[in-house]
Tab-separated table of C-alpha atoms in Angstrom:
chain	number	residue	atom	x	y	z
A	4	ARG	CA	1.386	13.313	-25.960
A	5	ALA	CA	-0.003	13.880	-22.457
A	6	VAL	CA	-2.574	11.119	-22.886
A	7	GLY	CA	0.165	8.856	-24.223
A	8	VAL	CA	2.252	9.495	-21.109
A	9	ALA	CA	-0.770	8.817	-18.894
A	10	LEU	CA	-1.530	5.530	-20.672
A	11	GLY	CA	1.954	4.283	-19.747
A	12	PRO	CA	1.183	3.104	-16.193
A	13	PHE	CA	-2.100	1.560	-17.349
A	14	LEU	CA	-0.337	-0.397	-20.096
A	15	PHE	CA	2.275	-1.568	-17.603
A	16	GLY	CA	-0.460	-2.589	-15.157
A	17	MET	CA	-2.587	-4.450	-17.710
A	18	ALA	CA	0.523	-6.239	-19.011
A	19	SER	CA	1.263	-7.303	-15.431
A	20	VAL	CA	-2.291	-8.627	-15.045
A	21	LEU	CA	-1.948	-10.479	-18.347
A	22	ALA	CA	1.342	-12.058	-17.289
A	23	LEU	CA	-0.009	-13.203	-13.925
A	24	GLY	CA	-3.365	-14.338	-15.291
A	25	VAL	CA	-2.357	-16.129	-18.481
A	26	PHE	CA	1.045	-17.474	-17.411
A	27	ARG	CA	-0.026	-18.553	-13.936
A	28	GLY	CA	2.809	-19.957	-11.840
A	29	ALA	CA	5.479	-19.098	-14.407
A	30	ALA	CA	8.888	-17.842	-13.348
A	31	HIS	CA	9.339	-14.207	-12.393
A	32	SER	CA	11.615	-13.724	-15.397
A	33	THR	CA	8.865	-15.041	-17.690
A	34	HIS	CA	6.350	-12.558	-16.302
A	35	LEU	CA	8.835	-9.727	-16.724
A	36	ALA	CA	9.490	-10.801	-20.308
A	37	VAL	CA	5.738	-10.862	-21.037
A	38	VAL	CA	5.384	-7.297	-19.754
A	39	PHE	CA	8.307	-6.141	-21.879
A	40	ILE	CA	6.914	-7.869	-24.994
A	41	VAL	CA	3.459	-6.332	-24.469
A	42	LEU	CA	4.870	-2.828	-24.041
A	43	ALA	CA	7.312	-3.136	-26.938
A	44	GLY	CA	4.643	-4.727	-29.144
A	45	THR	CA	2.168	-1.960	-28.337
A	46	ALA	CA	4.729	0.715	-29.178
A	47	ALA	CA	5.653	-1.015	-32.440
A	48	ALA	CA	1.988	-1.475	-33.428
A	49	VAL	CA	1.193	2.174	-32.810
A	50	PHE	CA	4.265	3.283	-34.755
A	51	LEU	CA	3.474	1.048	-37.732
A	52	VAL	CA	-0.331	1.183	-37.861
A	53	VAL	CA	-1.362	4.663	-36.793
A	54	PRO	CA	-0.936	7.164	-39.633
A	55	ARG	CA	1.485	9.940	-38.843
A	56	PRO	CA	-0.013	13.421	-38.703
A	57	PRO	CA	1.293	16.115	-41.004
A	58	ARG	CA	4.396	17.820	-39.728
A	59	LEU	CA	3.450	20.707	-37.492
A	60	GLY	CA	5.355	23.953	-37.377
A	61	ARG	CA	7.212	24.393	-34.133
A	62	SER	CA	6.263	27.400	-32.056
A	63	ARG	CA	9.210	29.364	-30.714
A	64	TRP	CA	9.921	28.980	-27.012
A	65	GLN	CA	8.685	31.956	-25.079
A	66	ARG	CA	10.316	32.926	-21.839
A	67	LEU	CA	8.351	32.423	-18.669
A	68	ARG	CA	6.572	35.497	-17.439
A	69	ALA	CA	7.119	36.803	-13.935
A	70	ALA	CA	3.765	35.403	-12.766
A	71	GLU	CA	4.617	31.919	-14.137
A	72	TRP	CA	7.898	31.412	-12.293
A	73	PRO	CA	6.255	30.851	-8.872
A	74	LEU	CA	3.956	28.235	-10.442
A	75	VAL	CA	6.905	26.395	-11.989
A	76	ALA	CA	8.842	26.549	-8.710
A	77	ALA	CA	5.846	25.244	-6.744
A	78	ILE	CA	5.341	22.353	-9.214
A	79	LEU	CA	9.013	21.373	-9.050
A	80	PHE	CA	8.979	21.536	-5.261
A	81	SER	CA	5.826	19.364	-5.164
A	82	VAL	CA	7.354	16.741	-7.456
A	83	LEU	CA	10.592	16.609	-5.452
A	84	ALA	CA	8.676	16.430	-2.168
A	85	LEU	CA	6.506	13.608	-3.519
A	86	LEU	CA	9.528	11.611	-4.663
A	87	PHE	CA	11.334	12.229	-1.363
A	88	ILE	CA	8.347	11.023	0.669
A	89	SER	CA	7.924	7.996	-1.569
A	90	LEU	CA	11.573	6.956	-1.447
A	91	PHE	CA	12.540	7.734	2.132
A	92	VAL	CA	9.439	7.533	4.331
A	93	PRO	CA	8.428	3.981	5.363
A	94	LEU	CA	4.947	2.691	4.659
A	95	THR	CA	2.592	3.508	7.530
A	96	GLN	CA	-0.866	3.642	5.950
A	97	ASN	CA	-3.076	0.642	6.690
A	98	ASP	CA	-4.285	0.162	3.114
A	99	ALA	CA	-0.776	0.454	1.691
A	100	LEU	CA	0.530	-2.196	4.087
A	101	GLU	CA	-2.369	-4.498	3.234
A	102	TYR	CA	-1.737	-4.177	-0.493
A	103	ALA	CA	1.981	-4.766	0.076
A	104	LEU	CA	1.121	-8.012	1.898
A	105	ALA	CA	-1.180	-9.068	-0.939
A	106	ALA	CA	1.596	-8.330	-3.445
A	107	ARG	CA	3.982	-10.454	-1.382
A	108	GLU	CA	1.551	-13.352	-1.696
A	109	LEU	CA	1.518	-12.886	-5.476
A	110	PHE	CA	5.316	-12.835	-5.455
A	111	ALA	CA	5.279	-16.221	-3.703
A	112	THR	CA	2.612	-17.914	-5.855
A	113	ARG	CA	3.104	-16.053	-9.180
A	114	ASP	CA	-0.620	-16.562	-9.812
A	115	LEU	CA	-3.245	-13.833	-10.321
A	116	LEU	CA	-5.963	-16.006	-8.775
A	117	THR	CA	-4.152	-15.786	-5.441
A	118	TYR	CA	-5.824	-12.375	-5.201
A	119	PRO	CA	-7.990	-11.686	-3.258
A	120	VAL	CA	-6.136	-13.395	-0.408
A	121	LEU	CA	-8.702	-15.779	1.049
A	122	ASN	CA	-6.537	-18.603	2.469
A	123	PRO	CA	-4.724	-17.325	5.594
A	124	GLU	CA	-4.191	-20.831	6.942
A	125	VAL	CA	-1.856	-21.854	4.108
A	126	ASN	CA	-0.394	-18.681	2.620
A	127	LEU	CA	2.991	-17.115	3.211
A	128	THR	CA	2.078	-14.427	5.753
A	129	GLY	CA	-1.177	-15.640	7.297
A	130	PHE	CA	-2.820	-12.558	5.823
A	131	PHE	CA	-6.564	-12.444	5.034
A	132	GLY	CA	-7.733	-9.819	2.547
A	133	PRO	CA	-11.216	-10.533	1.129
A	134	TRP	CA	-11.409	-7.407	-1.019
A	135	THR	CA	-13.484	-7.004	-4.129
A	136	HIS	CA	-11.176	-4.347	-5.579
A	137	PRO	CA	-9.737	-5.264	-9.002
A	138	PRO	CA	-6.180	-6.657	-9.072
A	139	LEU	CA	-4.495	-3.973	-11.214
A	140	TYR	CA	-2.678	-2.232	-8.361
A	141	VAL	CA	-1.544	-5.439	-6.668
A	142	ALA	CA	-0.299	-6.817	-9.994
A	143	MET	CA	1.771	-3.663	-10.505
A	144	LEU	CA	3.217	-3.968	-7.003
A	145	TYR	CA	4.100	-7.571	-7.795
A	146	MET	CA	5.884	-6.540	-10.986
A	147	ALA	CA	7.781	-3.816	-9.119
A	148	GLU	CA	8.976	-6.517	-6.711
A	149	VAL	CA	10.023	-8.696	-9.640
A	150	ILE	CA	12.051	-5.808	-11.073
A	151	GLN	CA	13.780	-5.175	-7.733
A	152	GLY	CA	14.316	-8.917	-7.262
A	153	HIS	CA	12.637	-9.465	-3.873
A	154	ALA	CA	9.527	-8.836	-1.782
A	155	ASP	CA	11.315	-8.382	1.549
A	156	SER	CA	10.848	-4.602	1.678
A	157	PRO	CA	8.643	-2.125	-0.231
A	158	GLY	CA	11.292	-0.470	-2.397
A	159	LEU	CA	10.003	0.214	-5.890
A	160	ILE	CA	6.367	-0.424	-5.026
A	161	GLN	CA	6.294	3.016	-3.425
A	162	LEU	CA	6.826	4.643	-6.833
A	163	VAL	CA	3.732	3.150	-8.512
A	164	SER	CA	1.225	5.547	-6.955
A	165	PRO	CA	3.374	8.671	-7.633
A	166	TRP	CA	3.711	7.504	-11.253
A	167	PHE	CA	-0.066	7.703	-11.651
A	168	MET	CA	-0.308	11.031	-9.840
A	169	LEU	CA	2.390	12.721	-11.909
A	170	SER	CA	0.879	11.330	-15.116
A	171	GLY	CA	-2.442	12.878	-14.129
A	172	ALA	CA	-0.728	16.184	-13.460
A	173	ILE	CA	0.692	16.135	-17.003
A	174	VAL	CA	-2.799	15.606	-18.438
A	175	ALA	CA	-4.185	18.397	-16.249
A	176	HIS	CA	-1.433	20.685	-17.549
A	177	ALA	CA	-2.303	19.807	-21.139
A	178	LEU	CA	-6.008	20.473	-20.585
A	179	GLY	CA	-5.322	23.805	-18.908
A	180	SER	CA	-2.933	24.789	-21.687
A	181	PHE	CA	-5.894	24.898	-24.091
A	182	VAL	CA	-6.589	28.238	-22.376
A	183	SER	CA	-3.046	29.488	-21.827
A	184	ARG	CA	0.328	28.335	-20.549
A	185	ALA	CA	-0.260	29.994	-17.173
A	186	VAL	CA	-3.609	28.239	-16.771
A	187	GLY	CA	-1.924	24.934	-17.680
A	188	LEU	CA	0.695	25.434	-14.981
A	189	LEU	CA	-1.966	26.413	-12.468
A	190	ALA	CA	-4.065	23.354	-13.367
A	191	CYS	CA	-1.031	21.112	-12.864
A	192	LEU	CA	-0.299	22.669	-9.468
A	193	LEU	CA	-3.922	22.408	-8.343
A	194	PHE	CA	-3.985	18.761	-9.393
A	195	LEU	CA	-0.968	18.069	-7.162
A	196	SER	CA	-2.083	20.178	-4.225
A	197	PRO	CA	-4.945	18.400	-2.334
A	198	PRO	CA	-3.245	17.293	0.907
A	199	LEU	CA	-4.884	13.867	1.313
A	200	PHE	CA	-4.354	13.072	-2.359
A	201	PHE	CA	-0.711	14.175	-2.286
A	202	LEU	CA	0.173	12.381	0.947
A	203	GLY	CA	-1.748	9.308	-0.183
A	204	ALA	CA	0.343	9.084	-3.333
A	205	GLY	CA	3.503	9.409	-1.273
A	206	SER	CA	2.241	6.689	1.085
A	207	ALA	CA	1.579	4.142	-1.707
A	208	LEU	CA	-2.209	4.386	-1.492
A	209	LEU	CA	-4.056	3.602	-4.710
A	210	ASP	CA	-6.157	6.796	-4.912
A	211	PRO	CA	-4.153	8.183	-7.873
A	212	LEU	CA	-5.160	5.173	-9.994
A	213	PRO	CA	-8.912	5.917	-10.262
A	214	VAL	CA	-8.163	9.646	-10.349
A	215	LEU	CA	-5.953	9.197	-13.415
A	216	GLY	CA	-8.596	6.933	-14.972
A	217	PHE	CA	-11.234	9.606	-14.693
A	218	THR	CA	-8.791	12.315	-15.795
A	219	LEU	CA	-8.228	10.391	-19.017
A	220	ILE	CA	-11.980	10.048	-19.541
A	221	LEU	CA	-12.334	13.805	-19.089
A	222	ALA	CA	-9.481	14.448	-21.518
A	223	ALA	CA	-11.113	12.254	-24.165
A	224	VAL	CA	-14.520	13.907	-23.734
A	225	ILE	CA	-12.928	17.341	-24.172
A	226	GLY	CA	-10.300	16.659	-26.808
A	227	LEU	CA	-11.615	13.874	-29.040
A	228	LYS	CA	-13.444	14.768	-32.217
A	229	ALA	CA	-14.784	11.672	-33.963
A	230	ARG	CA	-17.935	9.909	-35.140
A	231	PRO	CA	-20.323	9.057	-32.277
A	232	ALA	CA	-19.556	5.338	-32.221
A	233	VAL	CA	-15.787	5.940	-32.270
A	234	PHE	CA	-16.162	8.695	-29.683
A	235	GLY	CA	-18.050	6.351	-27.359
A	236	ALA	CA	-15.711	3.421	-28.008
A	237	VAL	CA	-12.563	5.381	-27.133
A	238	ILE	CA	-14.095	6.723	-23.936
A	239	GLY	CA	-15.385	3.227	-23.190
A	240	ALA	CA	-11.858	1.816	-23.523
A	241	LEU	CA	-10.537	4.403	-21.071
A	242	LEU	CA	-13.485	3.719	-18.766
A	243	GLY	CA	-12.690	0.007	-18.959
A	244	LEU	CA	-9.127	0.716	-17.839
A	245	ALA	CA	-10.439	2.867	-14.994
A	246	LEU	CA	-12.702	0.010	-13.880
A	247	TRP	CA	-9.571	-2.028	-13.121
A	248	THR	CA	-8.301	0.527	-10.607
A	249	HIS	CA	-10.806	0.324	-7.735
A	250	SER	CA	-14.331	-0.919	-7.161
A	251	GLN	CA	-15.488	2.680	-6.641
A	252	ALA	CA	-14.769	3.221	-10.346
A	253	ILE	CA	-18.195	1.752	-11.189
A	254	LEU	CA	-19.407	5.254	-10.310
A	255	PHE	CA	-17.540	6.440	-13.405
A	256	VAL	CA	-20.026	4.634	-15.653
A	257	PRO	CA	-22.963	7.039	-15.080
A	258	LEU	CA	-20.544	9.978	-14.925
A	259	ALA	CA	-19.014	9.065	-18.304
A	260	LEU	CA	-22.479	8.605	-19.818
A	261	ALA	CA	-23.497	12.005	-18.471
A	262	ALA	CA	-20.320	13.542	-19.899
A	263	ILE	CA	-20.946	12.267	-23.417
A	264	GLY	CA	-24.573	13.386	-23.090
A	265	ILE	CA	-23.433	16.912	-22.299
A	266	GLU	CA	-20.799	16.844	-25.035
A	267	ARG	CA	-22.998	15.427	-27.804
A	268	GLY	CA	-26.193	17.212	-26.835
A	269	ALA	CA	-29.759	15.879	-26.740
A	270	ARG	CA	-30.693	17.023	-30.251
A	271	ASP	CA	-28.536	14.391	-31.920
A	272	TRP	CA	-30.219	11.555	-30.060
A	273	ARG	CA	-29.138	8.914	-32.564
A	274	GLY	CA	-25.483	9.904	-32.242
A	275	LEU	CA	-25.852	10.058	-28.486
A	276	ALA	CA	-27.403	6.565	-28.383
A	277	SER	CA	-24.661	5.203	-30.649
A	278	ALA	CA	-21.939	6.700	-28.444
A	279	ALA	CA	-23.579	5.431	-25.253
A	280	VAL	CA	-23.970	1.870	-26.562
A	281	ALA	CA	-20.368	1.822	-27.810
A	282	LEU	CA	-19.151	3.166	-24.469
A	283	VAL	CA	-20.961	0.533	-22.398
A	284	CYS	CA	-20.002	-2.367	-24.684
A	285	VAL	CA	-16.303	-1.489	-24.920
A	286	ALA	CA	-16.065	-0.668	-21.199
A	287	ALA	CA	-17.603	-4.042	-20.357
A	288	LEU	CA	-15.254	-5.811	-22.766
A	289	VAL	CA	-12.182	-4.180	-21.224
A	290	GLY	CA	-13.123	-3.943	-17.559
A	291	ALA	CA	-15.829	-6.472	-16.651
A	292	TRP	CA	-13.680	-9.497	-15.783
A	293	PRO	CA	-12.777	-8.603	-12.161
A	294	TYR	CA	-16.420	-7.818	-11.369
A	295	TRP	CA	-17.575	-11.088	-12.946
A	296	ARG	CA	-15.023	-12.936	-10.811
A	297	ASN	CA	-16.322	-11.151	-7.721
A	298	MET	CA	-19.766	-12.483	-8.579
A	299	MET	CA	-18.322	-15.988	-8.628
A	300	LEU	CA	-16.449	-15.521	-5.334
A	301	PHE	CA	-18.688	-13.247	-3.282
A	302	GLY	CA	-22.053	-13.240	-5.007
A	303	SER	CA	-21.889	-9.515	-5.824
A	304	PRO	CA	-19.749	-7.382	-8.157
A	305	ILE	CA	-18.468	-5.264	-5.255
A	306	SER	CA	-18.749	-5.844	-1.531
A	307	ASP	CA	-17.254	-4.773	1.763
A	308	ASN	CA	-18.712	-7.523	3.928
A	309	PRO	CA	-16.001	-9.998	4.936
A	310	ALA	CA	-16.970	-12.772	7.334
A	311	VAL	CA	-15.657	-10.901	10.369
A	312	PHE	CA	-18.389	-8.279	9.933
A	313	ALA	CA	-21.008	-10.985	10.505
A	314	MET	CA	-19.800	-11.715	14.065
A	315	PRO	CA	-22.609	-10.346	16.266
A	316	GLU	CA	-20.392	-9.662	19.281
A	317	LEU	CA	-18.464	-7.033	17.302
A	318	HIS	CA	-21.619	-4.944	16.614
A	319	TRP	CA	-20.394	-3.880	13.182
A	320	ASP	CA	-23.861	-2.748	12.101
A	321	ASP	CA	-24.038	-0.360	15.055
A	322	TYR	CA	-20.547	0.897	14.280
A	323	PHE	CA	-21.306	1.608	10.629
């Protein structure tokens, strides 16, 4: 259930990418309808295709212990504080403002290939954003603007990052609950507590997106029991989703391979090889497109070298 909750924002984001990329230039209402159809179709497919598990006996609710009440109170306070910051504090972070401008360009053109924003002389805002980060976050901001009906102010886009953070906290709680309920609550609170991470989520930064991607990979490594090829394929699918979040997510590839190596063990080298090959193939199938497009645009899968850095009078090399 926790993994299902955490897949929600990823499904919404990938549906937004699909709408913008396949139905380029279509009306906002068409893109919104595509997202709804993808989400409803996914839910229906899972309900009809996936076999239902045997009915489990319900455990009786146990009252919270004295030591658990402070954890619950701290979690509730953190969630309320995060939502308050997101809803009532204006955007001030540089990256958040840049992504909001990029999303405004998508709102004007309704075309995924508008991102990255490379045409300041003809676009709506005169903005130039030659990033090599994948378009998942910007597509979600665009869809939030479609839902609210305008791109004149941030509004709903400030809730996207908290959605990912709170979903990750639910997964952390589920993982910790394998030990005990108190450990699950503590894991949830610790997940929410790093100051830069918490304030970044409240400021509409995209850090919670790759964090949730890797949290899901960790959850699959720990909780999935399946044949090696299936094991690797499922983790590869989650890794592919994570690759859409940020260009730094390419670091997850060796980390995920190391994780399945630790989980499977070196003795079963055939199973390990099967899982590794399945992981790489499925991850590439799901998440390679934005990096291939970067190769076409910039000549490298990821880069942080826009043309302004090449101006010798700015001494960027010395600065870095």
